[in-house]
PDB file of C-alpha atoms in Angstrom:
ATOM      1  CA  ASN A1131     -33.932  35.082  -7.257  1.00 62.00           C
ATOM      2  CA  ALA A1132     -34.264  35.969  -3.553  1.00 75.00           C
ATOM      3  CA  GLY A1133     -31.846  33.313  -2.202  1.00 93.00           C
ATOM      4  CA  VAL A1134     -32.649  32.542   1.442  1.00 96.00           C
ATOM      5  CA  THR A1135     -35.401  34.545   3.107  1.00 96.00           C
ATOM      6  CA  GLN A1136     -36.113  34.526   6.831  1.00 97.00           C
ATOM      7  CA  THR A1137     -39.234  35.850   8.524  1.00 97.00           C
ATOM      8  CA  PRO A1138     -39.696  37.622  10.830  1.00 97.00           C
ATOM      9  CA  LYS A1139     -36.572  39.795  11.125  1.00 96.00           C
ATOM     10  CA  PHE A1140     -37.270  40.822  14.713  1.00 96.00           C
ATOM     11  CA  ARG A1141     -39.503  39.464  17.435  1.00 96.00           C
ATOM     12  CA  VAL A1142     -40.028  39.959  21.155  1.00 97.00           C
ATOM     13  CA  LEU A1143     -41.665  37.105  23.060  1.00 97.00           C
ATOM     14  CA  LYS A1144     -42.758  36.681  26.631  1.00 97.00           C
ATOM     15  CA  THR A1145     -41.496  33.655  28.523  1.00 98.00           C
ATOM     16  CA  GLY A1146     -43.701  30.674  27.767  1.00 97.00           C
ATOM     17  CA  GLN A1147     -45.017  31.950  24.440  1.00 97.00           C
ATOM     18  CA  SER A1148     -44.563  29.987  21.261  1.00 96.00           C
ATOM     19  CA  MET A1149     -43.541  31.041  17.786  1.00 96.00           C
ATOM     20  CA  THR A1150     -42.363  29.724  14.434  1.00 97.00           C
ATOM     21  CA  LEU A1151     -39.508  31.090  12.354  1.00 97.00           C
ATOM     22  CA  LEU A1152     -39.766  30.541   8.625  1.00 97.00           C
ATOM     23  CA  CYS A1153     -36.880  29.973   6.249  1.00 98.00           C
ATOM     24  CA  ALA A1154     -37.562  29.852   2.515  1.00 97.00           C
ATOM     25  CA  GLN A1155     -35.042  29.234  -0.285  1.00 97.00           C
ATOM     26  CA  ASP A1156     -35.619  29.409  -4.019  1.00 95.00           C
ATOM     27  CA  MET A1157     -32.400  27.698  -5.144  1.00 94.00           C
ATOM     28  CA  ASN A1158     -33.721  24.122  -4.998  1.00 94.00           C
ATOM     29  CA  HIS A1159     -31.094  23.249  -2.379  1.00 94.00           C
ATOM     30  CA  GLU A1160     -31.346  19.880  -0.640  1.00 93.00           C
ATOM     31  CA  TYR A1161     -29.711  20.821   2.653  1.00 94.00           C
ATOM     32  CA  MET A1162     -31.045  23.375   5.113  1.00 96.00           C
ATOM     33  CA  TYR A1163     -29.847  24.387   8.569  1.00 96.00           C
ATOM     34  CA  TRP A1164     -30.831  26.443  11.592  1.00 97.00           C
ATOM     35  CA  TYR A1165     -28.076  28.062  13.671  1.00 97.00           C
ATOM     36  CA  ARG A1166     -28.139  30.387  16.636  1.00 97.00           C
ATOM     37  CA  GLN A1167     -25.504  33.061  17.121  1.00 96.00           C
ATOM     38  CA  ASP A1168     -24.587  34.280  20.580  1.00 94.00           C
ATOM     39  CA  PRO A1169     -21.750  36.655  21.562  1.00 87.00           C
ATOM     40  CA  GLY A1170     -18.465  34.827  22.019  1.00 84.00           C
ATOM     41  CA  MET A1171     -19.960  31.483  21.012  1.00 86.00           C
ATOM     42  CA  GLY A1172     -19.998  31.646  17.256  1.00 89.00           C
ATOM     43  CA  LEU A1173     -22.674  29.834  15.293  1.00 94.00           C
ATOM     44  CA  ARG A1174     -24.116  26.705  16.848  1.00 95.00           C
ATOM     45  CA  LEU A1175     -26.198  24.209  14.910  1.00 94.00           C
ATOM     46  CA  ILE A1176     -29.731  23.641  16.238  1.00 97.00           C
ATOM     47  CA  HIS A1177     -31.311  21.308  13.671  1.00 96.00           C
ATOM     48  CA  TYR A1178     -30.773  20.491  10.055  1.00 95.00           C
ATOM     49  CA  SER A1179     -32.413  18.727   7.105  1.00 95.00           C
ATOM     50  CA  VAL A1180     -30.847  16.761   4.266  1.00 92.00           C
ATOM     51  CA  GLY A1181     -34.000  16.762   2.168  1.00 93.00           C
ATOM     52  CA  GLU A1182     -37.748  17.176   2.097  1.00 95.00           C
ATOM     53  CA  GLY A1183     -39.404  15.290   4.938  1.00 95.00           C
ATOM     54  CA  THR A1184     -36.164  14.734   6.885  1.00 94.00           C
ATOM     55  CA  THR A1185     -34.799  16.468   9.986  1.00 96.00           C
ATOM     56  CA  ALA A1186     -31.946  15.802  12.398  1.00 94.00           C
ATOM     57  CA  LYS A1187     -30.609  17.248  15.657  1.00 94.00           C
ATOM     58  CA  GLY A1188     -27.558  19.449  15.788  1.00 92.00           C
ATOM     59  CA  GLU A1189     -25.421  20.580  18.736  1.00 91.00           C
ATOM     60  CA  VAL A1190     -28.090  22.510  20.680  1.00 95.00           C
ATOM     61  CA  PRO A1191     -31.545  21.089  19.795  1.00 97.00           C
ATOM     62  CA  ASP A1192     -33.254  21.275  23.205  1.00 96.00           C
ATOM     63  CA  GLY A1193     -36.296  23.551  23.295  1.00 96.00           C
ATOM     64  CA  TYR A1194     -36.653  23.655  19.493  1.00 98.00           C
ATOM     65  CA  ASN A1195     -38.522  21.650  16.890  1.00 97.00           C
ATOM     66  CA  VAL A1196     -38.313  21.764  13.100  1.00 98.00           C
ATOM     67  CA  SER A1197     -40.226  20.627  10.052  1.00 97.00           C
ATOM     68  CA  ARG A1198     -39.379  20.332   6.343  1.00 97.00           C
ATOM     69  CA  LEU A1199     -42.697  19.522   4.703  1.00 95.00           C
ATOM     70  CA  LYS A1200     -41.687  21.248   1.468  1.00 96.00           C
ATOM     71  CA  LYS A1201     -38.214  21.290  -0.022  1.00 96.00           C
ATOM     72  CA  GLN A1202     -38.061  25.072  -0.126  1.00 97.00           C
ATOM     73  CA  ASN A1203     -39.169  25.709   3.472  1.00 97.00           C
ATOM     74  CA  PHE A1204     -37.559  24.885   6.807  1.00 98.00           C
ATOM     75  CA  LEU A1205     -39.493  25.916   9.924  1.00 98.00           C
ATOM     76  CA  LEU A1206     -38.042  26.367  13.408  1.00 98.00           C
ATOM     77  CA  GLY A1207     -40.472  26.252  16.308  1.00 98.00           C
ATOM     78  CA  LEU A1208     -40.175  27.317  19.917  1.00 96.00           C
ATOM     79  CA  GLU A1209     -42.977  25.713  21.920  1.00 92.00           C
ATOM     80  CA  SER A1210     -42.357  27.513  25.224  1.00 96.00           C
ATOM     81  CA  ALA A1211     -39.834  30.330  24.884  1.00 96.00           C
ATOM     82  CA  ALA A1212     -37.236  30.895  27.603  1.00 97.00           C
ATOM     83  CA  PRO A1213     -34.883  33.861  28.151  1.00 97.00           C
ATOM     84  CA  SER A1214     -31.963  31.544  27.274  1.00 96.00           C
ATOM     85  CA  GLN A1215     -33.344  31.404  23.748  1.00 97.00           C
ATOM     86  CA  THR A1216     -32.697  35.103  23.223  1.00 97.00           C
ATOM     87  CA  SER A1217     -30.360  35.055  20.247  1.00 97.00           C
ATOM     88  CA  VAL A1218     -29.927  35.789  16.578  1.00 97.00           C
ATOM     89  CA  TYR A1219     -31.124  32.883  14.464  1.00 98.00           C
ATOM     90  CA  PHE A1220     -29.692  32.178  11.028  1.00 97.00           C
ATOM     91  CA  CYS A1221     -31.027  29.809   8.452  1.00 97.00           C
ATOM     92  CA  ALA A1222     -28.745  28.475   5.724  1.00 96.00           C
ATOM     93  CA  SER A1223     -29.151  26.330   2.648  1.00 95.00           C
ATOM     94  CA  GLN A1224     -26.593  24.321   0.724  1.00 92.00           C
ATOM     95  CA  GLU A1225     -26.327  22.317  -2.444  1.00 87.00           C
ATOM     96  CA  GLY A1226     -23.958  19.381  -2.546  1.00 80.00           C
ATOM     97  CA  ARG A1227     -20.475  20.037  -1.223  1.00 77.00           C
ATOM     98  CA  ALA A1228     -20.564  23.801  -1.517  1.00 81.00           C
ATOM     99  CA  GLY A1229     -20.579  26.564   1.072  1.00 85.00           C
ATOM    100  CA  TYR A1230     -23.701  27.752   2.822  1.00 91.00           C
ATOM    101  CA  THR A1231     -25.969  30.560   1.702  1.00 93.00           C
ATOM    102  CA  PHE A1232     -27.266  32.304   4.812  1.00 96.00           C
ATOM    103  CA  GLY A1233     -30.484  34.185   5.381  1.00 96.00           C
ATOM    104  CA  SER A1234     -30.441  37.673   6.863  1.00 95.00           C
ATOM    105  CA  GLY A1235     -31.197  36.482  10.385  1.00 96.00           C
ATOM    106  CA  THR A1236     -33.960  36.799  12.985  1.00 97.00           C
ATOM    107  CA  ARG A1237     -33.256  38.699  16.185  1.00 96.00           C
ATOM    108  CA  LEU A1238     -35.345  37.128  18.950  1.00 97.00           C
ATOM    109  CA  THR A1239     -35.668  38.532  22.443  1.00 97.00           C
ATOM    110  CA  VAL A1240     -37.454  36.570  25.166  1.00 97.00           C
ATOM    111  CA  VAL A1241     -38.444  38.619  28.202  1.00 97.00           C
TER     112      VAL A1241
ATOM    113  CA  GLY B 832     -18.457  15.679  17.147  1.00 76.00           C
ATOM    114  CA  GLU B 833     -16.068  18.164  15.628  1.00 86.00           C
ATOM    115  CA  ASN B 834     -14.558  20.925  17.788  1.00 91.00           C
ATOM    116  CA  VAL B 835     -13.191  24.038  16.095  1.00 95.00           C
ATOM    117  CA  GLU B 836     -11.100  26.553  18.015  1.00 96.00           C
ATOM    118  CA  GLN B 837     -10.319  29.991  16.614  1.00 97.00           C
ATOM    119  CA  HIS B 838      -7.735  32.583  17.661  1.00 97.00           C
ATOM    120  CA  PRO B 839      -7.446  35.428  18.319  1.00 97.00           C
ATOM    121  CA  SER B 840     -10.908  36.572  19.348  1.00 96.00           C
ATOM    122  CA  THR B 841     -10.030  40.200  18.509  1.00 97.00           C
ATOM    123  CA  LEU B 842      -7.389  41.607  16.193  1.00 98.00           C
ATOM    124  CA  SER B 843      -6.449  45.197  15.362  1.00 98.00           C
ATOM    125  CA  VAL B 844      -4.089  46.058  12.528  1.00 98.00           C
ATOM    126  CA  GLN B 845      -2.992  49.217  10.772  1.00 98.00           C
ATOM    127  CA  GLU B 846      -4.285  49.739   7.269  1.00 98.00           C
ATOM    128  CA  GLY B 847      -1.920  48.104   4.804  1.00 97.00           C
ATOM    129  CA  ASP B 848      -0.614  45.531   7.277  1.00 98.00           C
ATOM    130  CA  SER B 849      -1.394  41.811   7.135  1.00 98.00           C
ATOM    131  CA  ALA B 850      -3.825  39.933   9.364  1.00 98.00           C
ATOM    132  CA  VAL B 851      -3.699  36.238  10.239  1.00 98.00           C
ATOM    133  CA  ILE B 852      -6.463  34.237  11.907  1.00 98.00           C
ATOM    134  CA  LYS B 853      -5.855  30.653  12.996  1.00 98.00           C
ATOM    135  CA  CYS B 854      -8.181  27.714  13.566  1.00 98.00           C
ATOM    136  CA  THR B 855      -7.676  24.175  14.786  1.00 98.00           C
ATOM    137  CA  TYR B 856     -10.034  21.242  14.415  1.00 96.00           C
ATOM    138  CA  SER B 857     -10.325  17.945  16.235  1.00 94.00           C
ATOM    139  CA  ASP B 858     -11.751  15.465  13.723  1.00 91.00           C
ATOM    140  CA  SER B 859      -9.060  14.219  11.350  1.00 90.00           C
ATOM    141  CA  ALA B 860     -11.823  13.154   8.931  1.00 89.00           C
ATOM    142  CA  SER B 861     -12.898  16.774   8.310  1.00 92.00           C
ATOM    143  CA  ASN B 862     -12.198  17.632   4.698  1.00 91.00           C
ATOM    144  CA  TYR B 863     -13.790  20.995   3.894  1.00 92.00           C
ATOM    145  CA  PHE B 864     -12.886  24.313   5.531  1.00 94.00           C
ATOM    146  CA  PRO B 865     -14.797  27.493   4.620  1.00 94.00           C
ATOM    147  CA  TRP B 866     -14.236  31.001   5.930  1.00 97.00           C
ATOM    148  CA  TYR B 867     -17.046  33.492   6.426  1.00 96.00           C
ATOM    149  CA  LYS B 868     -17.033  37.269   6.860  1.00 97.00           C
ATOM    150  CA  GLN B 869     -19.822  38.908   8.821  1.00 96.00           C
ATOM    151  CA  GLU B 870     -20.216  42.672   8.829  1.00 96.00           C
ATOM    152  CA  LEU B 871     -22.116  44.280  11.675  1.00 92.00           C
ATOM    153  CA  GLY B 872     -25.813  43.415  11.493  1.00 90.00           C
ATOM    154  CA  LYS B 873     -25.399  41.414   8.300  1.00 93.00           C
ATOM    155  CA  ARG B 874     -25.455  37.748   7.379  1.00 94.00           C
ATOM    156  CA  PRO B 875     -22.228  35.704   7.140  1.00 95.00           C
ATOM    157  CA  GLN B 876     -20.819  35.619   3.617  1.00 95.00           C
ATOM    158  CA  LEU B 877     -18.453  32.961   2.252  1.00 94.00           C
ATOM    159  CA  ILE B 878     -15.115  34.532   1.301  1.00 96.00           C
ATOM    160  CA  ILE B 879     -12.887  31.545   0.617  1.00 96.00           C
ATOM    161  CA  ASP B 880     -12.778  27.808   1.211  1.00 94.00           C
ATOM    162  CA  ILE B 881     -10.289  24.970   0.962  1.00 94.00           C
ATOM    163  CA  ARG B 882     -10.581  21.211   0.662  1.00 91.00           C
ATOM    164  CA  SER B 883      -8.279  18.709   2.290  1.00 87.00           C
ATOM    165  CA  ASN B 884      -6.569  17.726  -0.947  1.00 87.00           C
ATOM    166  CA  VAL B 885      -5.083  21.226  -1.256  1.00 85.00           C
ATOM    167  CA  GLY B 886      -2.527  22.910   1.009  1.00 91.00           C
ATOM    168  CA  GLU B 887      -3.106  26.519   0.020  1.00 95.00           C
ATOM    169  CA  LYS B 888      -5.602  28.612  -1.894  1.00 95.00           C
ATOM    170  CA  LYS B 889      -5.435  32.290  -2.799  1.00 96.00           C
ATOM    171  CA  ASP B 890      -7.972  34.819  -4.028  1.00 95.00           C
ATOM    172  CA  GLN B 891      -6.538  38.311  -4.522  1.00 96.00           C
ATOM    173  CA  ARG B 892      -5.646  39.631  -1.026  1.00 97.00           C
ATOM    174  CA  ILE B 893      -7.048  36.599   0.793  1.00 98.00           C
ATOM    175  CA  ALA B 894      -5.357  33.237   1.213  1.00 98.00           C
ATOM    176  CA  VAL B 895      -6.031  30.139   3.274  1.00 98.00           C
ATOM    177  CA  THR B 896      -3.498  27.492   4.273  1.00 97.00           C
ATOM    178  CA  LEU B 897      -4.220  24.022   5.596  1.00 96.00           C
ATOM    179  CA  ASN B 898      -1.959  21.698   7.591  1.00 95.00           C
ATOM    180  CA  LYS B 899      -3.750  18.342   7.816  1.00 93.00           C
ATOM    181  CA  THR B 900      -1.072  16.744   9.967  1.00 93.00           C
ATOM    182  CA  ALA B 901      -1.351  19.422  12.632  1.00 95.00           C
ATOM    183  CA  LYS B 902      -5.105  19.857  12.031  1.00 95.00           C
ATOM    184  CA  HIS B 903      -4.994  23.590  11.672  1.00 95.00           C
ATOM    185  CA  PHE B 904      -5.834  26.114   8.984  1.00 97.00           C
ATOM    186  CA  SER B 905      -5.333  29.839   8.727  1.00 98.00           C
ATOM    187  CA  LEU B 906      -6.761  32.872   6.946  1.00 98.00           C
ATOM    188  CA  HIS B 907      -4.301  35.465   5.675  1.00 98.00           C
ATOM    189  CA  ILE B 908      -5.403  38.927   4.574  1.00 98.00           C
ATOM    190  CA  THR B 909      -2.727  41.119   3.009  1.00 97.00           C
ATOM    191  CA  GLU B 910      -2.754  44.882   2.439  1.00 98.00           C
ATOM    192  CA  THR B 911      -5.691  45.279   4.783  1.00 98.00           C
ATOM    193  CA  GLN B 912      -8.270  47.997   4.143  1.00 97.00           C
ATOM    194  CA  PRO B 913     -10.901  49.547   6.457  1.00 96.00           C
ATOM    195  CA  GLU B 914     -13.625  47.598   4.623  1.00 97.00           C
ATOM    196  CA  ASP B 915     -11.981  44.374   5.816  1.00 98.00           C
ATOM    197  CA  SER B 916     -13.178  45.248   9.341  1.00 98.00           C
ATOM    198  CA  ALA B 917     -15.693  42.535  10.301  1.00 97.00           C
ATOM    199  CA  VAL B 918     -16.050  39.316  12.262  1.00 97.00           C
ATOM    200  CA  TYR B 919     -14.473  36.308  10.559  1.00 98.00           C
ATOM    201  CA  PHE B 920     -15.557  32.726  11.207  1.00 97.00           C
ATOM    202  CA  CYS B 921     -13.785  29.533  10.268  1.00 97.00           C
ATOM    203  CA  ALA B 922     -15.628  26.223   9.951  1.00 95.00           C
ATOM    204  CA  ALA B 923     -14.922  22.554   9.396  1.00 94.00           C
ATOM    205  CA  SER B 924     -17.036  19.905   7.760  1.00 91.00           C
ATOM    206  CA  HIS B 925     -16.759  16.193   7.155  1.00 84.00           C
ATOM    207  CA  GLN B 926     -18.514  15.964   3.830  1.00 70.00           C
ATOM    208  CA  ASN B 927     -18.254  12.221   3.466  1.00 63.00           C
ATOM    209  CA  THR B 928     -20.778  11.574   6.223  1.00 58.00           C
ATOM    210  CA  GLY B 929     -22.627  14.868   6.569  1.00 65.00           C
ATOM    211  CA  ASN B 930     -22.488  18.412   5.291  1.00 77.00           C
ATOM    212  CA  GLN B 931     -23.075  20.354   8.500  1.00 86.00           C
ATOM    213  CA  PHE B 932     -20.464  22.935   9.400  1.00 91.00           C
ATOM    214  CA  TYR B 933     -18.924  23.366  12.843  1.00 92.00           C
ATOM    215  CA  PHE B 934     -17.919  26.976  13.373  1.00 94.00           C
ATOM    216  CA  GLY B 935     -15.201  28.630  15.391  1.00 95.00           C
ATOM    217  CA  THR B 936     -16.153  31.367  17.842  1.00 95.00           C
ATOM    218  CA  GLY B 937     -15.144  34.204  15.521  1.00 96.00           C
ATOM    219  CA  THR B 938     -12.448  36.867  15.256  1.00 97.00           C
ATOM    220  CA  SER B 939     -13.356  40.539  15.318  1.00 97.00           C
ATOM    221  CA  LEU B 940     -10.924  42.284  12.969  1.00 98.00           C
ATOM    222  CA  THR B 941     -10.505  46.047  13.103  1.00 98.00           C
ATOM    223  CA  VAL B 942      -8.429  47.792  10.456  1.00 98.00           C
ATOM    224  CA  ILE B 943      -7.268  51.185  11.689  1.00 97.00           C
ATOM    225  CA  PRO B 944      -6.989  53.821   8.934  1.00 94.00           C
TER     226      PRO B 944
END
């Protein structure tokens, strides 16, 4: 039972490049979330999903897209990376009205 | 949407003393309040949570109190130990209409041996 797995753990992108972050959970959770964590700003919600095939915008969705084609996977895409997207990205999953289970994070640097 | 404010942003205490972190929220419909601990370079981990039908909850050295009227909740850590040093985040959620959490900006707690 791996819980929530994020790949990659680290990545450096050049401005304008694209990439996809993968979040996989093996707990059969319905809800999945993508947050970004920046110093002094806490965790801010980018996008989330309440079930397979559904997605919704969070607080800071601009510049990101997501897909939930399979219940266990939640993908976060950056189509054209910008330096402002340098951050640590956390995925989380949740079942019902419980707390989140977080992944280990992806540290992304855009130069 | 919900707005969660957290204070202080940094806190230093002597080992064995108590630490208190306070959060306020704006949406009176919020009804679930978890607290997370994040050690350096690690993922946030849930340490305690409270629902709006309860005023206080305790788990060993950690307790959380909730004042719905004033819309604030607090984390209390007693008999602090060096391993309590971490960043602590509070969050609020309105689980009747959506499960997403809104987080505070974090408190960096340092326990001085």
